[in-house]
Amino acid sequence: MKEVFNFKVAFIFEMLGKPADFLKESLEKHIDKFGTNKGIKIVSRIVHEPKPIEGDSNELLTTFAEVEVLVDSLDTIFKIVLHMLPSNVEIIEPTDFKMKNFELNSVLSELSAKIHQYDEIARAVIIERDNLLKKIY
């Protein structure tokens, strides 16, 4: 069965690291992997050359990619945002659309689960920090 793409979306993905060739290659692989997901078809991509971060003593570099894709559903867009963590998202087409409540429920449940994961990590880090501080003092 042929996939149906209902949304045209532009994403910006950013990466930080070094050396330059490894950083650019890693971003390219990230986008390649992104494009293999069901419900996603990459239309275009521009990967920019890594540049040094001003004032960074670690000599880290930053780069970004502009990726335009066709996507099958709003649910897929939300999954991309939650799991691939783009720095920017723009729905280009359609300009108007309807959403069913079960679609929104699914998205909100996934968002809630992700926030709970981050909360668990933050709490664990705080406990570990407090334990280390007790050992020091």
JSON list of C-alpha atoms in Angstrom, two decimals:
[
{"chain": "A", "resi": 1, "resn": "MET", "atom": "CA", "xyz": [0.00, 0.00, 0.00]},
{"chain": "A", "resi": 2, "resn": "LYS", "atom": "CA", "xyz": [1.28, 3.46, -0.92]},
{"chain": "A", "resi": 3, "resn": "GLU", "atom": "CA", "xyz": [2.00, 5.81, 1.99]},
{"chain": "A", "resi": 4, "resn": "VAL", "atom": "CA", "xyz": [-0.08, 8.99, 2.20]},
{"chain": "A", "resi": 5, "resn": "PHE", "atom": "CA", "xyz": [1.72, 12.14, 3.31]},
{"chain": "A", "resi": 6, "resn": "ASN", "atom": "CA", "xyz": [-0.55, 14.82, 4.77]},
{"chain": "A", "resi": 7, "resn": "PHE", "atom": "CA", "xyz": [1.97, 17.36, 6.08]},
{"chain": "A", "resi": 8, "resn": "LYS", "atom": "CA", "xyz": [4.97, 19.20, 4.72]},
{"chain": "A", "resi": 9, "resn": "VAL", "atom": "CA", "xyz": [7.27, 20.14, 7.59]},
{"chain": "A", "resi": 10, "resn": "ALA", "atom": "CA", "xyz": [10.63, 21.86, 7.97]},
{"chain": "A", "resi": 11, "resn": "PHE", "atom": "CA", "xyz": [12.92, 20.87, 10.84]},
{"chain": "A", "resi": 12, "resn": "ILE", "atom": "CA", "xyz": [16.24, 22.24, 12.00]},
{"chain": "A", "resi": 13, "resn": "PHE", "atom": "CA", "xyz": [18.57, 19.80, 13.74]},
{"chain": "A", "resi": 14, "resn": "GLU", "atom": "CA", "xyz": [21.65, 21.05, 15.56]},
{"chain": "A", "resi": 15, "resn": "MET", "atom": "CA", "xyz": [24.77, 19.27, 16.83]},
{"chain": "A", "resi": 16, "resn": "LEU", "atom": "CA", "xyz": [27.71, 20.27, 18.96]},
{"chain": "A", "resi": 17, "resn": "GLY", "atom": "CA", "xyz": [31.10, 18.56, 19.12]},
{"chain": "A", "resi": 18, "resn": "LYS", "atom": "CA", "xyz": [34.46, 18.08, 17.46]},
{"chain": "A", "resi": 19, "resn": "PRO", "atom": "CA", "xyz": [36.30, 17.42, 15.20]},
{"chain": "A", "resi": 20, "resn": "ALA", "atom": "CA", "xyz": [34.51, 19.07, 12.26]},
{"chain": "A", "resi": 21, "resn": "ASP", "atom": "CA", "xyz": [34.43, 16.07, 9.91]},
{"chain": "A", "resi": 22, "resn": "PHE", "atom": "CA", "xyz": [33.07, 13.76, 12.63]},
{"chain": "A", "resi": 23, "resn": "LEU", "atom": "CA", "xyz": [30.44, 16.33, 13.61]},
{"chain": "A", "resi": 24, "resn": "LYS", "atom": "CA", "xyz": [29.18, 16.79, 10.06]},
{"chain": "A", "resi": 25, "resn": "GLU", "atom": "CA", "xyz": [29.20, 13.03, 9.39]},
{"chain": "A", "resi": 26, "resn": "SER", "atom": "CA", "xyz": [27.26, 12.40, 12.62]},
{"chain": "A", "resi": 27, "resn": "LEU", "atom": "CA", "xyz": [24.59, 14.92, 11.63]},
{"chain": "A", "resi": 28, "resn": "GLU", "atom": "CA", "xyz": [24.34, 13.36, 8.16]},
{"chain": "A", "resi": 29, "resn": "LYS", "atom": "CA", "xyz": [23.84, 9.91, 9.74]},
{"chain": "A", "resi": 30, "resn": "HIS", "atom": "CA", "xyz": [21.24, 11.34, 12.15]},
{"chain": "A", "resi": 31, "resn": "ILE", "atom": "CA", "xyz": [19.26, 12.68, 9.17]},
{"chain": "A", "resi": 32, "resn": "ASP", "atom": "CA", "xyz": [19.69, 9.44, 7.19]},
{"chain": "A", "resi": 33, "resn": "LYS", "atom": "CA", "xyz": [18.31, 7.46, 10.13]},
{"chain": "A", "resi": 34, "resn": "PHE", "atom": "CA", "xyz": [15.50, 9.98, 10.52]},
{"chain": "A", "resi": 35, "resn": "GLY", "atom": "CA", "xyz": [14.51, 9.46, 6.87]},
{"chain": "A", "resi": 36, "resn": "THR", "atom": "CA", "xyz": [14.15, 5.69, 7.26]},
{"chain": "A", "resi": 37, "resn": "ASN", "atom": "CA", "xyz": [11.24, 6.01, 9.71]},
{"chain": "A", "resi": 38, "resn": "LYS", "atom": "CA", "xyz": [7.79, 4.97, 8.55]},
{"chain": "A", "resi": 39, "resn": "GLY", "atom": "CA", "xyz": [5.59, 7.91, 7.63]},
{"chain": "A", "resi": 40, "resn": "ILE", "atom": "CA", "xyz": [8.52, 10.22, 6.79]},
{"chain": "A", "resi": 41, "resn": "LYS", "atom": "CA", "xyz": [9.89, 11.14, 3.37]},
{"chain": "A", "resi": 42, "resn": "ILE", "atom": "CA", "xyz": [12.80, 13.58, 3.12]},
{"chain": "A", "resi": 43, "resn": "VAL", "atom": "CA", "xyz": [12.22, 16.14, 0.38]},
{"chain": "A", "resi": 44, "resn": "SER", "atom": "CA", "xyz": [15.37, 18.22, 0.85]},
{"chain": "A", "resi": 45, "resn": "ARG", "atom": "CA", "xyz": [18.21, 18.79, 3.28]},
{"chain": "A", "resi": 46, "resn": "ILE", "atom": "CA", "xyz": [21.02, 21.25, 3.70]},
{"chain": "A", "resi": 47, "resn": "VAL", "atom": "CA", "xyz": [23.79, 20.43, 6.15]},
{"chain": "A", "resi": 48, "resn": "HIS", "atom": "CA", "xyz": [25.86, 23.46, 7.04]},
{"chain": "A", "resi": 49, "resn": "GLU", "atom": "CA", "xyz": [29.59, 23.41, 7.67]},
{"chain": "A", "resi": 50, "resn": "PRO", "atom": "CA", "xyz": [30.63, 23.25, 11.34]},
{"chain": "A", "resi": 51, "resn": "LYS", "atom": "CA", "xyz": [31.75, 26.55, 12.86]},
{"chain": "A", "resi": 52, "resn": "PRO", "atom": "CA", "xyz": [33.56, 27.29, 16.14]},
{"chain": "A", "resi": 53, "resn": "ILE", "atom": "CA", "xyz": [31.50, 28.52, 19.06]},
{"chain": "A", "resi": 54, "resn": "GLU", "atom": "CA", "xyz": [32.63, 32.04, 19.93]},
{"chain": "A", "resi": 55, "resn": "GLY", "atom": "CA", "xyz": [34.27, 32.31, 23.33]},
{"chain": "A", "resi": 56, "resn": "ASP", "atom": "CA", "xyz": [34.36, 28.54, 23.93]},
{"chain": "A", "resi": 57, "resn": "SER", "atom": "CA", "xyz": [37.64, 27.44, 25.50]},
{"chain": "A", "resi": 58, "resn": "ASN", "atom": "CA", "xyz": [36.93, 23.78, 24.63]},
{"chain": "A", "resi": 59, "resn": "GLU", "atom": "CA", "xyz": [37.14, 24.58, 20.91]},
{"chain": "A", "resi": 60, "resn": "LEU", "atom": "CA", "xyz": [33.76, 22.98, 20.31]},
{"chain": "A", "resi": 61, "resn": "LEU", "atom": "CA", "xyz": [32.06, 23.33, 16.95]},
{"chain": "A", "resi": 62, "resn": "THR", "atom": "CA", "xyz": [28.42, 23.63, 16.06]},
{"chain": "A", "resi": 63, "resn": "THR", "atom": "CA", "xyz": [26.53, 22.76, 12.91]},
{"chain": "A", "resi": 64, "resn": "PHE", "atom": "CA", "xyz": [22.93, 22.48, 11.84]},
{"chain": "A", "resi": 65, "resn": "ALA", "atom": "CA", "xyz": [20.80, 21.00, 9.09]},
{"chain": "A", "resi": 66, "resn": "GLU", "atom": "CA", "xyz": [17.63, 22.26, 7.49]},
{"chain": "A", "resi": 67, "resn": "VAL", "atom": "CA", "xyz": [15.45, 19.28, 6.58]},
{"chain": "A", "resi": 68, "resn": "GLU", "atom": "CA", "xyz": [12.16, 19.45, 4.72]},
{"chain": "A", "resi": 69, "resn": "VAL", "atom": "CA", "xyz": [9.99, 16.36, 4.92]},
{"chain": "A", "resi": 70, "resn": "LEU", "atom": "CA", "xyz": [6.61, 14.96, 4.02]},
{"chain": "A", "resi": 71, "resn": "VAL", "atom": "CA", "xyz": [4.93, 13.36, 7.02]},
{"chain": "A", "resi": 72, "resn": "ASP", "atom": "CA", "xyz": [1.89, 11.10, 7.23]},
{"chain": "A", "resi": 73, "resn": "SER", "atom": "CA", "xyz": [0.30, 12.44, 10.43]},
{"chain": "A", "resi": 74, "resn": "LEU", "atom": "CA", "xyz": [0.39, 14.99, 13.20]},
{"chain": "A", "resi": 75, "resn": "ASP", "atom": "CA", "xyz": [1.20, 12.13, 15.57]},
{"chain": "A", "resi": 76, "resn": "THR", "atom": "CA", "xyz": [4.39, 11.45, 13.58]},
{"chain": "A", "resi": 77, "resn": "ILE", "atom": "CA", "xyz": [5.35, 15.13, 13.82]},
{"chain": "A", "resi": 78, "resn": "PHE", "atom": "CA", "xyz": [4.98, 15.03, 17.60]},
{"chain": "A", "resi": 79, "resn": "LYS", "atom": "CA", "xyz": [7.02, 11.82, 17.80]},
{"chain": "A", "resi": 80, "resn": "ILE", "atom": "CA", "xyz": [9.78, 13.47, 15.78]},
{"chain": "A", "resi": 81, "resn": "VAL", "atom": "CA", "xyz": [9.78, 16.45, 18.13]},
{"chain": "A", "resi": 82, "resn": "LEU", "atom": "CA", "xyz": [9.85, 14.28, 21.27]},
{"chain": "A", "resi": 83, "resn": "HIS", "atom": "CA", "xyz": [12.43, 11.74, 20.11]},
{"chain": "A", "resi": 84, "resn": "MET", "atom": "CA", "xyz": [14.64, 13.50, 17.56]},
{"chain": "A", "resi": 85, "resn": "LEU", "atom": "CA", "xyz": [14.63, 16.86, 19.41]},
{"chain": "A", "resi": 86, "resn": "PRO", "atom": "CA", "xyz": [14.82, 19.34, 16.53]},
{"chain": "A", "resi": 87, "resn": "SER", "atom": "CA", "xyz": [15.65, 22.90, 17.51]},
{"chain": "A", "resi": 88, "resn": "ASN", "atom": "CA", "xyz": [12.91, 24.28, 15.26]},
{"chain": "A", "resi": 89, "resn": "VAL", "atom": "CA", "xyz": [9.74, 22.97, 13.63]},
{"chain": "A", "resi": 90, "resn": "GLU", "atom": "CA", "xyz": [7.60, 24.64, 10.98]},
{"chain": "A", "resi": 91, "resn": "ILE", "atom": "CA", "xyz": [4.47, 23.04, 9.50]},
{"chain": "A", "resi": 92, "resn": "ILE", "atom": "CA", "xyz": [4.46, 24.41, 5.96]},
{"chain": "A", "resi": 93, "resn": "GLU", "atom": "CA", "xyz": [1.38, 22.61, 4.64]},
{"chain": "A", "resi": 94, "resn": "PRO", "atom": "CA", "xyz": [-1.50, 22.42, 5.25]},
{"chain": "A", "resi": 95, "resn": "THR", "atom": "CA", "xyz": [-2.19, 25.83, 6.75]},
{"chain": "A", "resi": 96, "resn": "ASP", "atom": "CA", "xyz": [-5.36, 24.51, 8.43]},
{"chain": "A", "resi": 97, "resn": "PHE", "atom": "CA", "xyz": [-6.19, 21.02, 9.65]},
{"chain": "A", "resi": 98, "resn": "LYS", "atom": "CA", "xyz": [-8.51, 19.12, 11.98]},
{"chain": "A", "resi": 99, "resn": "MET", "atom": "CA", "xyz": [-7.38, 16.91, 14.80]},
{"chain": "A", "resi": 100, "resn": "LYS", "atom": "CA", "xyz": [-9.35, 14.14, 16.48]},
{"chain": "A", "resi": 101, "resn": "ASN", "atom": "CA", "xyz": [-9.30, 13.90, 20.24]},
{"chain": "A", "resi": 102, "resn": "PHE", "atom": "CA", "xyz": [-7.72, 10.41, 20.23]},
{"chain": "A", "resi": 103, "resn": "GLU", "atom": "CA", "xyz": [-4.80, 11.83, 18.20]},
{"chain": "A", "resi": 104, "resn": "LEU", "atom": "CA", "xyz": [-4.34, 14.59, 20.74]},
{"chain": "A", "resi": 105, "resn": "ASN", "atom": "CA", "xyz": [-4.67, 12.10, 23.60]},
{"chain": "A", "resi": 106, "resn": "SER", "atom": "CA", "xyz": [-1.90, 9.97, 22.12]},
{"chain": "A", "resi": 107, "resn": "VAL", "atom": "CA", "xyz": [0.40, 12.96, 21.70]},
{"chain": "A", "resi": 108, "resn": "LEU", "atom": "CA", "xyz": [-0.28, 14.26, 25.21]},
{"chain": "A", "resi": 109, "resn": "SER", "atom": "CA", "xyz": [0.31, 10.81, 26.74]},
{"chain": "A", "resi": 110, "resn": "GLU", "atom": "CA", "xyz": [3.64, 10.51, 24.96]},
{"chain": "A", "resi": 111, "resn": "LEU", "atom": "CA", "xyz": [4.60, 14.03, 26.04]},
{"chain": "A", "resi": 112, "resn": "SER", "atom": "CA", "xyz": [3.66, 13.22, 29.62]},
{"chain": "A", "resi": 113, "resn": "ALA", "atom": "CA", "xyz": [5.73, 10.02, 29.58]},
{"chain": "A", "resi": 114, "resn": "LYS", "atom": "CA", "xyz": [8.75, 11.90, 28.23]},
{"chain": "A", "resi": 115, "resn": "ILE", "atom": "CA", "xyz": [8.43, 14.60, 30.89]},
{"chain": "A", "resi": 116, "resn": "HIS", "atom": "CA", "xyz": [8.22, 11.90, 33.59]},
{"chain": "A", "resi": 117, "resn": "GLN", "atom": "CA", "xyz": [11.42, 10.30, 32.25]},
{"chain": "A", "resi": 118, "resn": "TYR", "atom": "CA", "xyz": [13.24, 13.64, 32.47]},
{"chain": "A", "resi": 119, "resn": "ASP", "atom": "CA", "xyz": [11.82, 14.22, 35.94]},
{"chain": "A", "resi": 120, "resn": "GLU", "atom": "CA", "xyz": [13.11, 10.82, 37.12]},
{"chain": "A", "resi": 121, "resn": "ILE", "atom": "CA", "xyz": [16.57, 11.62, 35.76]},
{"chain": "A", "resi": 122, "resn": "ALA", "atom": "CA", "xyz": [16.58, 15.07, 37.36]},
{"chain": "A", "resi": 123, "resn": "ARG", "atom": "CA", "xyz": [15.53, 13.63, 40.74]},
{"chain": "A", "resi": 124, "resn": "ALA", "atom": "CA", "xyz": [18.23, 10.95, 40.55]},
{"chain": "A", "resi": 125, "resn": "VAL", "atom": "CA", "xyz": [20.87, 13.57, 39.75]},
{"chain": "A", "resi": 126, "resn": "ILE", "atom": "CA", "xyz": [19.72, 15.75, 42.65]},
{"chain": "A", "resi": 127, "resn": "ILE", "atom": "CA", "xyz": [19.87, 12.80, 45.06]},
{"chain": "A", "resi": 128, "resn": "GLU", "atom": "CA", "xyz": [23.34, 11.88, 43.80]},
{"chain": "A", "resi": 129, "resn": "ARG", "atom": "CA", "xyz": [24.50, 15.49, 44.15]},
{"chain": "A", "resi": 130, "resn": "ASP", "atom": "CA", "xyz": [23.13, 15.69, 47.70]},
{"chain": "A", "resi": 131, "resn": "ASN", "atom": "CA", "xyz": [24.88, 12.41, 48.62]},
{"chain": "A", "resi": 132, "resn": "LEU", "atom": "CA", "xyz": [28.18, 13.71, 47.23]},
{"chain": "A", "resi": 133, "resn": "LEU", "atom": "CA", "xyz": [27.80, 16.98, 49.11]},
{"chain": "A", "resi": 134, "resn": "LYS", "atom": "CA", "xyz": [27.19, 15.04, 52.36]},
{"chain": "A", "resi": 135, "resn": "LYS", "atom": "CA", "xyz": [30.42, 13.12, 51.79]},
{"chain": "A", "resi": 136, "resn": "ILE", "atom": "CA", "xyz": [32.38, 16.33, 51.16]},
{"chain": "A", "resi": 137, "resn": "TYR", "atom": "CA", "xyz": [31.03, 18.22, 54.16]}
]
